[in-house]
JSON list of C-alpha atoms and ligand atoms in Angstrom, two decimals:
[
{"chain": "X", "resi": 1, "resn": "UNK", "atom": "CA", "xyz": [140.22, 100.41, 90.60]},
{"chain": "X", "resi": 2, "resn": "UNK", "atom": "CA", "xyz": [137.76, 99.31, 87.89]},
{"chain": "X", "resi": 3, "resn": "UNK", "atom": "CA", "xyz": [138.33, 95.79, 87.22]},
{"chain": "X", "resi": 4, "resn": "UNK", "atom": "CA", "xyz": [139.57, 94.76, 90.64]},
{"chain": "X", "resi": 5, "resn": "UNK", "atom": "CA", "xyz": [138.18, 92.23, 93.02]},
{"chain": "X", "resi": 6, "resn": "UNK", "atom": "CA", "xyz": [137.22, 94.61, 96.10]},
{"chain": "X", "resi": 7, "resn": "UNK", "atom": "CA", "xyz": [136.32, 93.35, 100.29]},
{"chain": "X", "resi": 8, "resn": "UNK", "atom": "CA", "xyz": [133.88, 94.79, 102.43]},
{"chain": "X", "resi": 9, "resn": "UNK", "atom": "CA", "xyz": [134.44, 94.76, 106.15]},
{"chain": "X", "resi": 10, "resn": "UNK", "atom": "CA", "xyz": [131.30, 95.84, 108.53]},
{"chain": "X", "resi": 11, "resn": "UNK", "atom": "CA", "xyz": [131.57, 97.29, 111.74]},
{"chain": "X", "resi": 12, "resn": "UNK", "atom": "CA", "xyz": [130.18, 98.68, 114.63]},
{"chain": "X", "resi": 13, "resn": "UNK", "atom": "CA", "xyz": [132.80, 101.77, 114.42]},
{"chain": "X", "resi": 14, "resn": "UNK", "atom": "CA", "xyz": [132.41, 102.17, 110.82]},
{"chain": "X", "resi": 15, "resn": "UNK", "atom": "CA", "xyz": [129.84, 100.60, 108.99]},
{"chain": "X", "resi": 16, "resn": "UNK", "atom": "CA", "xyz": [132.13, 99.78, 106.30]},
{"chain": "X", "resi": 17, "resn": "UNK", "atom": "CA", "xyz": [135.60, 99.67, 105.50]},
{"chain": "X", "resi": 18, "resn": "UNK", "atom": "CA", "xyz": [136.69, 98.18, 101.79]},
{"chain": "X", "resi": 19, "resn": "UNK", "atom": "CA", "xyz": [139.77, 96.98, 100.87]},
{"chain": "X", "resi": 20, "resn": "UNK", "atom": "CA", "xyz": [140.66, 100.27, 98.80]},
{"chain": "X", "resi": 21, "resn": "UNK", "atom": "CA", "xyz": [140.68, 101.99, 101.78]},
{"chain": "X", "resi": 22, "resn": "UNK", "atom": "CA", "xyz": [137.45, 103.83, 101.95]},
{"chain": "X", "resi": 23, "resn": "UNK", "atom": "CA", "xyz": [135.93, 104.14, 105.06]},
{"chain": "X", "resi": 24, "resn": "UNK", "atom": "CA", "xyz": [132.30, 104.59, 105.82]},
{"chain": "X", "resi": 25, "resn": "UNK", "atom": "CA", "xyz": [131.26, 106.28, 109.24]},
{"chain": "X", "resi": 26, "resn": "UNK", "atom": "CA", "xyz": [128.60, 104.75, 111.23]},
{"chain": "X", "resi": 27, "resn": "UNK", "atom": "CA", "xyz": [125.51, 107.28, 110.43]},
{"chain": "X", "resi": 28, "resn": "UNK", "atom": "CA", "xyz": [124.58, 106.45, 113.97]},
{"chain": "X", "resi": 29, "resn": "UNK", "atom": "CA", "xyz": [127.37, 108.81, 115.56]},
{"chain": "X", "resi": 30, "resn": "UNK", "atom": "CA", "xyz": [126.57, 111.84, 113.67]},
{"chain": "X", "resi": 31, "resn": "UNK", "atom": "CA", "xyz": [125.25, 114.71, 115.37]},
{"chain": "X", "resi": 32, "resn": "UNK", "atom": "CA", "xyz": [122.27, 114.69, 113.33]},
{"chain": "X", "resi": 33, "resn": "UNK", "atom": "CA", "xyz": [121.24, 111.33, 114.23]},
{"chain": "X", "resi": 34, "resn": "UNK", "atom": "CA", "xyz": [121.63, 111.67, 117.77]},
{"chain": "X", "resi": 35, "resn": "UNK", "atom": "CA", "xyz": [119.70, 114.54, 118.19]},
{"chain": "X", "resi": 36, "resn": "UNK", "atom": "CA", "xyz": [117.37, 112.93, 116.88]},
{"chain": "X", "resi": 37, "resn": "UNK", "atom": "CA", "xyz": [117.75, 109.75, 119.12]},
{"chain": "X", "resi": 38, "resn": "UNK", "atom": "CA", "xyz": [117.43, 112.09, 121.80]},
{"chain": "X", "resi": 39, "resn": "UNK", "atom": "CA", "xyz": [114.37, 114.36, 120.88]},
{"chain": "X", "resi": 40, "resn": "UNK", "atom": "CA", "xyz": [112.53, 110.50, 120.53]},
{"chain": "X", "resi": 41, "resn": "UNK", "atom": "CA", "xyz": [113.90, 109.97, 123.96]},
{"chain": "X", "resi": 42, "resn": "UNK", "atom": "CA", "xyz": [112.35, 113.24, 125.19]},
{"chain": "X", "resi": 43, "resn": "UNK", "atom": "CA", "xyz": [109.43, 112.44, 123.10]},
{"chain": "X", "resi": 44, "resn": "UNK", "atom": "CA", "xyz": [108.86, 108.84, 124.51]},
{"chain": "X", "resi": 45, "resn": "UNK", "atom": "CA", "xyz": [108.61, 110.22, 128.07]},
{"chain": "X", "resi": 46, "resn": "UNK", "atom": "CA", "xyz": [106.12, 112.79, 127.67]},
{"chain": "X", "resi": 47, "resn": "UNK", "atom": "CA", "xyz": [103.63, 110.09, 126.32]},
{"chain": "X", "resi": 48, "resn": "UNK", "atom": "CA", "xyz": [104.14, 107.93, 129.30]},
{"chain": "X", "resi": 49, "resn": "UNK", "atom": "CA", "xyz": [103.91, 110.69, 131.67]},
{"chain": "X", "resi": 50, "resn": "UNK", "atom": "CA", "xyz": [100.99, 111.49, 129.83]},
{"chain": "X", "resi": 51, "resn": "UNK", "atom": "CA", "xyz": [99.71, 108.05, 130.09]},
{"chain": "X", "resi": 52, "resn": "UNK", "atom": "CA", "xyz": [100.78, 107.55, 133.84]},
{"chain": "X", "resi": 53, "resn": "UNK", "atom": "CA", "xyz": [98.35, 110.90, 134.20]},
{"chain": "X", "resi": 54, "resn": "UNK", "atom": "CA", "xyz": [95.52, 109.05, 132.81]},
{"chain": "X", "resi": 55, "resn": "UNK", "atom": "CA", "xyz": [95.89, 106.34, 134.37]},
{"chain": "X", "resi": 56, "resn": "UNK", "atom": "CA", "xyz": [92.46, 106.28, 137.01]},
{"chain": "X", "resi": 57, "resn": "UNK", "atom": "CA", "xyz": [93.27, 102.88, 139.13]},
{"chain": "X", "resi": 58, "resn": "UNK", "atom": "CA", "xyz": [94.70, 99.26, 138.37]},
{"chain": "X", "resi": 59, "resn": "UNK", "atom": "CA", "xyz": [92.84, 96.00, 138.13]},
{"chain": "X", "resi": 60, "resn": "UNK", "atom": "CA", "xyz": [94.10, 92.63, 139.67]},
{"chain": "X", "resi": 61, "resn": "UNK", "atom": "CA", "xyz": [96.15, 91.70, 137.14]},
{"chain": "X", "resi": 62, "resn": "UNK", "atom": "CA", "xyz": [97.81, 95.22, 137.23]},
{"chain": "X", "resi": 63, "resn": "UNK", "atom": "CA", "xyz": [96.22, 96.38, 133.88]},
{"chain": "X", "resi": 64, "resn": "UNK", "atom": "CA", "xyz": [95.70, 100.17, 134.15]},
{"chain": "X", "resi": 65, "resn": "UNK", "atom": "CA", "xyz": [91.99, 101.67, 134.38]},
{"chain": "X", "resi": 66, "resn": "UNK", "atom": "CA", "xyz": [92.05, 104.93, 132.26]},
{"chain": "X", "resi": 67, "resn": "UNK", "atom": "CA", "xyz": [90.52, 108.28, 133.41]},
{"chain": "X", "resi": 68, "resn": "UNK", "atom": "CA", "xyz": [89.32, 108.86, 129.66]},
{"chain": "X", "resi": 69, "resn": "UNK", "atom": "CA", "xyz": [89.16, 106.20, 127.06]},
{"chain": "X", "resi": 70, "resn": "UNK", "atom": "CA", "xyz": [92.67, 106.46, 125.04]},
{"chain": "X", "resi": 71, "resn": "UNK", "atom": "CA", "xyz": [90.88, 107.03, 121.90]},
{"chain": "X", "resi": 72, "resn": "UNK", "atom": "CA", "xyz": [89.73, 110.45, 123.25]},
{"chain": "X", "resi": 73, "resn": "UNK", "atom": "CA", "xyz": [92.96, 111.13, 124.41]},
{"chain": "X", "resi": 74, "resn": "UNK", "atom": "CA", "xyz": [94.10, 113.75, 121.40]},
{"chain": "X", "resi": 75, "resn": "UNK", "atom": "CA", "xyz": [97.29, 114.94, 123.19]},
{"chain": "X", "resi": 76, "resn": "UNK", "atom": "CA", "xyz": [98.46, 111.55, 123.72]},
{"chain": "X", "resi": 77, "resn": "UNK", "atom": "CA", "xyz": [98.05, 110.72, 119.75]},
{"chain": "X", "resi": 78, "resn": "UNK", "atom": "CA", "xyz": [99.24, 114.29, 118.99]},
{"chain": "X", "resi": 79, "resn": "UNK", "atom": "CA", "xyz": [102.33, 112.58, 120.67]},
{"chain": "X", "resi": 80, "resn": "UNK", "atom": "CA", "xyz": [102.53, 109.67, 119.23]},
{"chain": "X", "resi": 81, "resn": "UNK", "atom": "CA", "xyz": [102.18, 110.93, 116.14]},
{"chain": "X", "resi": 82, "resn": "UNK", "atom": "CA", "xyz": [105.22, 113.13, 116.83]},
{"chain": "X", "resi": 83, "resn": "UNK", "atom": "CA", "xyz": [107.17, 109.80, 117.61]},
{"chain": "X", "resi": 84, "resn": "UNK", "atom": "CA", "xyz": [106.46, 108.01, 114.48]},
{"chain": "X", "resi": 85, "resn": "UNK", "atom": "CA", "xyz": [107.51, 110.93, 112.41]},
{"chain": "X", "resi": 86, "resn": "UNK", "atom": "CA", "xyz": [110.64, 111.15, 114.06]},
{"chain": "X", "resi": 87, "resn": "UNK", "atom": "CA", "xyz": [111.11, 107.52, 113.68]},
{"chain": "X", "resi": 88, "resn": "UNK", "atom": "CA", "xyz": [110.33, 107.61, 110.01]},
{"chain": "X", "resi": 89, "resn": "UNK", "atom": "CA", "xyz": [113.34, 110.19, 109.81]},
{"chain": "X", "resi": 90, "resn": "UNK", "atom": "CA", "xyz": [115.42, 107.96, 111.32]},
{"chain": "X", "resi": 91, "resn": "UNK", "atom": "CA", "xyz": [114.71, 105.21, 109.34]},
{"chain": "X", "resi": 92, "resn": "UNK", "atom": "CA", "xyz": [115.20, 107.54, 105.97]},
{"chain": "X", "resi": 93, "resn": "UNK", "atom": "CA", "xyz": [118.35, 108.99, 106.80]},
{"chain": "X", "resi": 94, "resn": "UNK", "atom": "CA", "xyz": [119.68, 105.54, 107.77]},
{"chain": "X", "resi": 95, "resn": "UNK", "atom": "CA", "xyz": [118.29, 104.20, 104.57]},
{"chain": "X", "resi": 96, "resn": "UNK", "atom": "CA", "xyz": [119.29, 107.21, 102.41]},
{"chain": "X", "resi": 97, "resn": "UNK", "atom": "CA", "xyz": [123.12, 106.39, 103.48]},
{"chain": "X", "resi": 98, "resn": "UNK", "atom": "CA", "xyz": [122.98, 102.51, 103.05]},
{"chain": "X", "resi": 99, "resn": "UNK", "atom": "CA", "xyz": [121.68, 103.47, 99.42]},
{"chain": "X", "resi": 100, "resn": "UNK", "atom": "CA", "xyz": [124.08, 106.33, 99.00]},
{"chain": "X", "resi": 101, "resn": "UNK", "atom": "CA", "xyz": [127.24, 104.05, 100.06]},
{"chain": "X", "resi": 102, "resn": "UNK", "atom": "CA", "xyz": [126.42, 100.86, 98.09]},
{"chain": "X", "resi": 103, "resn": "UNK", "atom": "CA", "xyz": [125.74, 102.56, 95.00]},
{"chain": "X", "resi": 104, "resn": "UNK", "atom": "CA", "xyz": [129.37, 104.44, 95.07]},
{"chain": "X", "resi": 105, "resn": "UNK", "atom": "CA", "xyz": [130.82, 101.33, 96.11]},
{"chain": "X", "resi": 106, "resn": "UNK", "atom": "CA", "xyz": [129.60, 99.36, 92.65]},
{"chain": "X", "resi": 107, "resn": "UNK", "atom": "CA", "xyz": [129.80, 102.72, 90.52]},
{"chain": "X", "resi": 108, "resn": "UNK", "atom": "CA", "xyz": [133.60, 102.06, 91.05]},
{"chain": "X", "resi": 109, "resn": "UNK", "atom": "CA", "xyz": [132.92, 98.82, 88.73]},
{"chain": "X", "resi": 110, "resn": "UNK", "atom": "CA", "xyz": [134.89, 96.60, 90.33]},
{"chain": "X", "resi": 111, "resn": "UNK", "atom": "CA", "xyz": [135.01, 92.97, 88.70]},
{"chain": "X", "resi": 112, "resn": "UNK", "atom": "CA", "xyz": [134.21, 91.38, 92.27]},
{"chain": "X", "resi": 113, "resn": "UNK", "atom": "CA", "xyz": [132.47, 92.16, 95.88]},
{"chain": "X", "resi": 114, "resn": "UNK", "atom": "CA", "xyz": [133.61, 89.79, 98.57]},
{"chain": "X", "resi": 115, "resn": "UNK", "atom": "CA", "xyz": [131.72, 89.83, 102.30]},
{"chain": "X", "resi": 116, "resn": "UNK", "atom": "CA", "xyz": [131.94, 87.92, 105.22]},
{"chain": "X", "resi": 117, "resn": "UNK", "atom": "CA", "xyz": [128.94, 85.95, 106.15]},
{"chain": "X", "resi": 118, "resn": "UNK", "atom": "CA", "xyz": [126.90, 88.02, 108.98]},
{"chain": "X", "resi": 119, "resn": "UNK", "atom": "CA", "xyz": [126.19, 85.31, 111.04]},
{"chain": "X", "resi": 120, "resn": "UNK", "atom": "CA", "xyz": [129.62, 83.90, 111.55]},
{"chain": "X", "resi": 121, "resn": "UNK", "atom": "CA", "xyz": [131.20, 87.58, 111.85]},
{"chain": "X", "resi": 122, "resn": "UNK", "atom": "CA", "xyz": [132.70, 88.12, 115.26]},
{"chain": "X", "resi": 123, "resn": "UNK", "atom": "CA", "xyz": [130.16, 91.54, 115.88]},
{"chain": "X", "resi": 124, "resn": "UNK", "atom": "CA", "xyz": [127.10, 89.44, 115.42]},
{"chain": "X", "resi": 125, "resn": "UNK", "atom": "CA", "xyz": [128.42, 87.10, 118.50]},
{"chain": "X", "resi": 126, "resn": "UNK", "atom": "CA", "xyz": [128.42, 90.21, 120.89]},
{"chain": "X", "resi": 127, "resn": "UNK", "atom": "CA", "xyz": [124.58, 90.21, 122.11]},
{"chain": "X", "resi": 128, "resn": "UNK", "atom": "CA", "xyz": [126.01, 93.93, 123.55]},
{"chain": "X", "resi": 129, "resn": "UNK", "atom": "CA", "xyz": [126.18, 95.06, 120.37]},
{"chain": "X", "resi": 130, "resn": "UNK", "atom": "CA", "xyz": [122.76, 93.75, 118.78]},
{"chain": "X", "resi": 131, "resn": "UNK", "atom": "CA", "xyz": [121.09, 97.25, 119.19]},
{"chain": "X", "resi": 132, "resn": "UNK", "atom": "CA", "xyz": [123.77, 98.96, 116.83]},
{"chain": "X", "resi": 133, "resn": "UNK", "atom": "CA", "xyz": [123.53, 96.27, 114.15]},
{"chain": "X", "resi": 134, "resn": "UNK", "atom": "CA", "xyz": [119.77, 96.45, 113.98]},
{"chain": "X", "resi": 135, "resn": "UNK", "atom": "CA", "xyz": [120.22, 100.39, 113.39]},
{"chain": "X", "resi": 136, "resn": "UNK", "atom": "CA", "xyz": [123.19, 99.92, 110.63]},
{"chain": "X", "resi": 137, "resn": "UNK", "atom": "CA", "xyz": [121.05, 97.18, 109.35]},
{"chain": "X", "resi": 138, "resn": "UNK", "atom": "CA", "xyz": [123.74, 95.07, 107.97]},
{"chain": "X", "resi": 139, "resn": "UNK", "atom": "CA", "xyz": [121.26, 93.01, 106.74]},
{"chain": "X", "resi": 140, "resn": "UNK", "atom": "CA", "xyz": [120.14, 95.44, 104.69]},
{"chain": "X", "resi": 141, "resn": "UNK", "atom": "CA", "xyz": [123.27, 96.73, 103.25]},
{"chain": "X", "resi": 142, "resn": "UNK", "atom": "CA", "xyz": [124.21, 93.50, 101.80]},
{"chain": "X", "resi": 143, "resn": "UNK", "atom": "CA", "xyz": [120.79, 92.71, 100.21]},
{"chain": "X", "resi": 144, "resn": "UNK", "atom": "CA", "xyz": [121.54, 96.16, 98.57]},
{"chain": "X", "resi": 145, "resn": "UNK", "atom": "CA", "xyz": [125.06, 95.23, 97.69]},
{"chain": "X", "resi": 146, "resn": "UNK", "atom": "CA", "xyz": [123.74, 92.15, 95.98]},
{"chain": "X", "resi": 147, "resn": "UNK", "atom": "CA", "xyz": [120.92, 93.37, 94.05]},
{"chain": "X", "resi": 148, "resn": "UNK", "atom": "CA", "xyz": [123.06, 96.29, 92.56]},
{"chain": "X", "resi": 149, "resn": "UNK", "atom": "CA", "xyz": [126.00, 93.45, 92.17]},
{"chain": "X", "resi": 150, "resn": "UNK", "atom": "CA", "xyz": [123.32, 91.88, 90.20]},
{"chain": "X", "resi": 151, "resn": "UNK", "atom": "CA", "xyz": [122.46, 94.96, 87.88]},
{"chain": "X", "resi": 152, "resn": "UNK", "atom": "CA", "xyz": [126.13, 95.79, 87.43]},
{"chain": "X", "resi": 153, "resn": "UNK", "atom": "CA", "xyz": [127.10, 92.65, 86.61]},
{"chain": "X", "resi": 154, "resn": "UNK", "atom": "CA", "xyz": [129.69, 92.24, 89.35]},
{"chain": "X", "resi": 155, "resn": "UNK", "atom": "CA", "xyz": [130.43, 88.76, 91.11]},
{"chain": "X", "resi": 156, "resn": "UNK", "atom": "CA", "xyz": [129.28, 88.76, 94.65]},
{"chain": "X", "resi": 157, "resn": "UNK", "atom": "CA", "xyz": [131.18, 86.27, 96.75]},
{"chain": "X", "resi": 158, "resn": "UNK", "atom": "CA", "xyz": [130.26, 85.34, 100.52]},
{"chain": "X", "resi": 159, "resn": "UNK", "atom": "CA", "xyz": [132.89, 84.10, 102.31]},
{"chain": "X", "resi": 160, "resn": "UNK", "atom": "CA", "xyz": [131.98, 81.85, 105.35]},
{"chain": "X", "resi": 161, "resn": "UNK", "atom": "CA", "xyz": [132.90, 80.16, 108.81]},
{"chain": "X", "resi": 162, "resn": "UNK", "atom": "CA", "xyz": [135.91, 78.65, 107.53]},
{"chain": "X", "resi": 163, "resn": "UNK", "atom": "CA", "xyz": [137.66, 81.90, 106.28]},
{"chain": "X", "resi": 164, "resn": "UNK", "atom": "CA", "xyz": [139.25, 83.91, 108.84]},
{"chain": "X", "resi": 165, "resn": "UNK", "atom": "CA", "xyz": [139.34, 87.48, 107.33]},
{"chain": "X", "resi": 166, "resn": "UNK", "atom": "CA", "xyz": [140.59, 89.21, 110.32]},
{"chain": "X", "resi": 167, "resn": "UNK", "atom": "CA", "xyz": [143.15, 86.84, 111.62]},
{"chain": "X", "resi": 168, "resn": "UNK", "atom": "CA", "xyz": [145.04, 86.52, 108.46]},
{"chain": "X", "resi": 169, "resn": "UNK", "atom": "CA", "xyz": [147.85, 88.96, 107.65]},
{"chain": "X", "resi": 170, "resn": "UNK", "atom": "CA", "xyz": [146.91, 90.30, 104.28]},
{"chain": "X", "resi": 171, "resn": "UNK", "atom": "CA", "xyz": [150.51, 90.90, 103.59]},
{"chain": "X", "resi": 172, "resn": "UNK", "atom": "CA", "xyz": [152.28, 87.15, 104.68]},
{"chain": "X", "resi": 173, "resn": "UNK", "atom": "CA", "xyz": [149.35, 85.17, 105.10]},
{"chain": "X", "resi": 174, "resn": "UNK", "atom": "CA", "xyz": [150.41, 84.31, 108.61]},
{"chain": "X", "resi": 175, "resn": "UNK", "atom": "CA", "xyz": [147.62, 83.54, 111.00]},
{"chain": "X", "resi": 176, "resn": "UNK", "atom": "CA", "xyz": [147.06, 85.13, 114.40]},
{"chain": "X", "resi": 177, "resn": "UNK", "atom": "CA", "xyz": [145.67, 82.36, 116.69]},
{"chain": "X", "resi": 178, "resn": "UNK", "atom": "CA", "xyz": [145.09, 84.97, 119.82]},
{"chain": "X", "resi": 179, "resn": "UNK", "atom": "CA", "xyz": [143.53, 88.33, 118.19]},
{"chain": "X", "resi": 180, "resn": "UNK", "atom": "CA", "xyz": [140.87, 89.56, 120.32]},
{"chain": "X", "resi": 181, "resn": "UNK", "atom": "CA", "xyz": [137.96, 91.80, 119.29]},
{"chain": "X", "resi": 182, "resn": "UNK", "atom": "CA", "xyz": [139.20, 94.83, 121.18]},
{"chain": "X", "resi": 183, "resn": "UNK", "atom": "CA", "xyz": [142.07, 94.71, 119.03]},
{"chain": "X", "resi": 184, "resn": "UNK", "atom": "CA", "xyz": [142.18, 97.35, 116.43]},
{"chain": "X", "resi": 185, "resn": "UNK", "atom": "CA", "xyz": [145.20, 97.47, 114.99]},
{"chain": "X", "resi": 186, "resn": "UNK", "atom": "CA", "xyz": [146.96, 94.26, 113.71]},
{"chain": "X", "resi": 187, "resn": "UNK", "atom": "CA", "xyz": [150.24, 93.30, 114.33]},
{"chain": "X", "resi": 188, "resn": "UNK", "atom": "CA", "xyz": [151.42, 90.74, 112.36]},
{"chain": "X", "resi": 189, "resn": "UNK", "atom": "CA", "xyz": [154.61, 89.01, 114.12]},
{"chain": "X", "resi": 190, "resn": "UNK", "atom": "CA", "xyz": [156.01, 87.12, 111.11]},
{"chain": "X", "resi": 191, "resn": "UNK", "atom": "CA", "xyz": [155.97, 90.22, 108.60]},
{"chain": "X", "resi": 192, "resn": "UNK", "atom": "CA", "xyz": [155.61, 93.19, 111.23]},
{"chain": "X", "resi": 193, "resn": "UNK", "atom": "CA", "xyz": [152.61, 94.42, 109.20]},
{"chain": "X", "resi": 194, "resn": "UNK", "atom": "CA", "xyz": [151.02, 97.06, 111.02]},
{"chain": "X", "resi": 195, "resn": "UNK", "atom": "CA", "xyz": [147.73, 97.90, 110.37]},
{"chain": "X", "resi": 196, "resn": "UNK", "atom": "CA", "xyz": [143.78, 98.70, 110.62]},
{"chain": "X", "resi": 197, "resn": "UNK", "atom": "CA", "xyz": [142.13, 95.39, 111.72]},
{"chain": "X", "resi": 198, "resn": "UNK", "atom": "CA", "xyz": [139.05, 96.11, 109.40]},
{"chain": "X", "resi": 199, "resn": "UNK", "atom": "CA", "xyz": [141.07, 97.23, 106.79]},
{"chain": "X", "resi": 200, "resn": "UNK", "atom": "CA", "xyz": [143.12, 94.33, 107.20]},
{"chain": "X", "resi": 201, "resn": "UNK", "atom": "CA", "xyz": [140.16, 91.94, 107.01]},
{"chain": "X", "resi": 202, "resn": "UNK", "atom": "CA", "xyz": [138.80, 93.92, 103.68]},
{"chain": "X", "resi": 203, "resn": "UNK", "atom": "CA", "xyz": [141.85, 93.20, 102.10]},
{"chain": "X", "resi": 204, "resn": "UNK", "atom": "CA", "xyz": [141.76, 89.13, 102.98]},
{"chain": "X", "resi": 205, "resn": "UNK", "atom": "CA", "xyz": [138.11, 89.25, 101.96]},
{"chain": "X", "resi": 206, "resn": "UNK", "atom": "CA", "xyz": [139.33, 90.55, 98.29]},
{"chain": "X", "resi": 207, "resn": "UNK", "atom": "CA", "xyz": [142.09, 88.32, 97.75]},
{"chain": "X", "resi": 208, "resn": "UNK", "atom": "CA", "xyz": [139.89, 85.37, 98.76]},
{"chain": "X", "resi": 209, "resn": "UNK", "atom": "CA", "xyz": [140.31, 82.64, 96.37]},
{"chain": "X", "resi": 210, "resn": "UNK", "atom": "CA", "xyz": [137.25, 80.36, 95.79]},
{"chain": "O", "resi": 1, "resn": "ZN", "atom": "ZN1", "xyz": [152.50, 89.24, 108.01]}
]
């Protein structure tokens, strides 16, 4: 594919889907990362149990009056000291994979990236949804995929409001007026195209003409 001009489509699902056809999982559904999610969980209530236990009275303003000063408190810093490590693991293995994907994605050299601006995207609209993008931190995925676009020497192209990536057949160039977002699979009734929305979007992003 060297030489091409390539989309990227995030998700919530998948992080990423590009218009080649690669697909890249959202790290947050592995079973590695929710164990994880979960032992912080477990974590996270022992220290408030732990503070609720210290806790001797409350003043008017419902402040808490501790039993001990927290600074003497070891076990409670023994435990939060266990939450910020797992958090820092968290935050590597999410960072490892944004580095991991962006770098195969320009290693493939192709001539162009295309991506949808983040704030016009329809999963940035769902306030439901907020909590996943801050973890995929799409963000910082395309800061990534710029800066590398930038050492590669690859065009990056945002695309905004005005282009509508996933309503577009990529095969006809017919536009859907009524796709919803819980549609996954595009059916285009002009062509009969049948296929992955994201995909479907990745491919309008890379055939976008400035
Ligand atoms: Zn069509």
């Amino acid at each position: 594919m060297t030489g091409e001009s390539i989309g990227i489509d995030l998700g919530i699902k998948n992080l990423a889907v590009v218009s080649t056809g690669k697909v890249y999982k959202n790290i947050n559904k592995t079973k590695k990362v929710k164990q994880l999610e979960k032992r912080l969980k477990r974590e996270k209530r022992k220290v408030s149990r732990k503070l609720e236990g210290n806790i001797e009275k409350r003043d008017s303003s419902h402040r808490p009056i501790w039993k001990r000063p927290l600074r003497e408190c070891k076990n409670i810093e023994r435990q939060n000291q266990k939450i910020r490590s797992i958090y820092k693991k968290l935050t590597d293995i999410r960072n490892n994979y944004l580095h991991q994907i962006t770098r195969e994605i320009v290693k493939t050299k192709p001539s162009r990236i295309v991506m949808e601006n983040l704030n016009v995207s329809g999963v940035m609209k769902n306030r439901h949804l907020s909590k996943a993008i801050a973890e995929q931190k799409f963000y910082e995925f395309k800061r990534q995929i710029k800066y590398k676009c930038e050492m590669y020497d690859i065009n990056f192209v945002e695309v905004g409001r005005f282009y509508a990536s996933s309503k577009i057949c990529s095969q006809c160039g017919h536009k859907k007026a009524d796709l919803k977002l819980s549609d996954r699979i595009y059916r285009c009734c002009e062509c009969g195209l049948v296929i992955d929305r994201d995909l479907n979007a990745a491919i309008n992003l890379a055939n976008y003409k400035i």
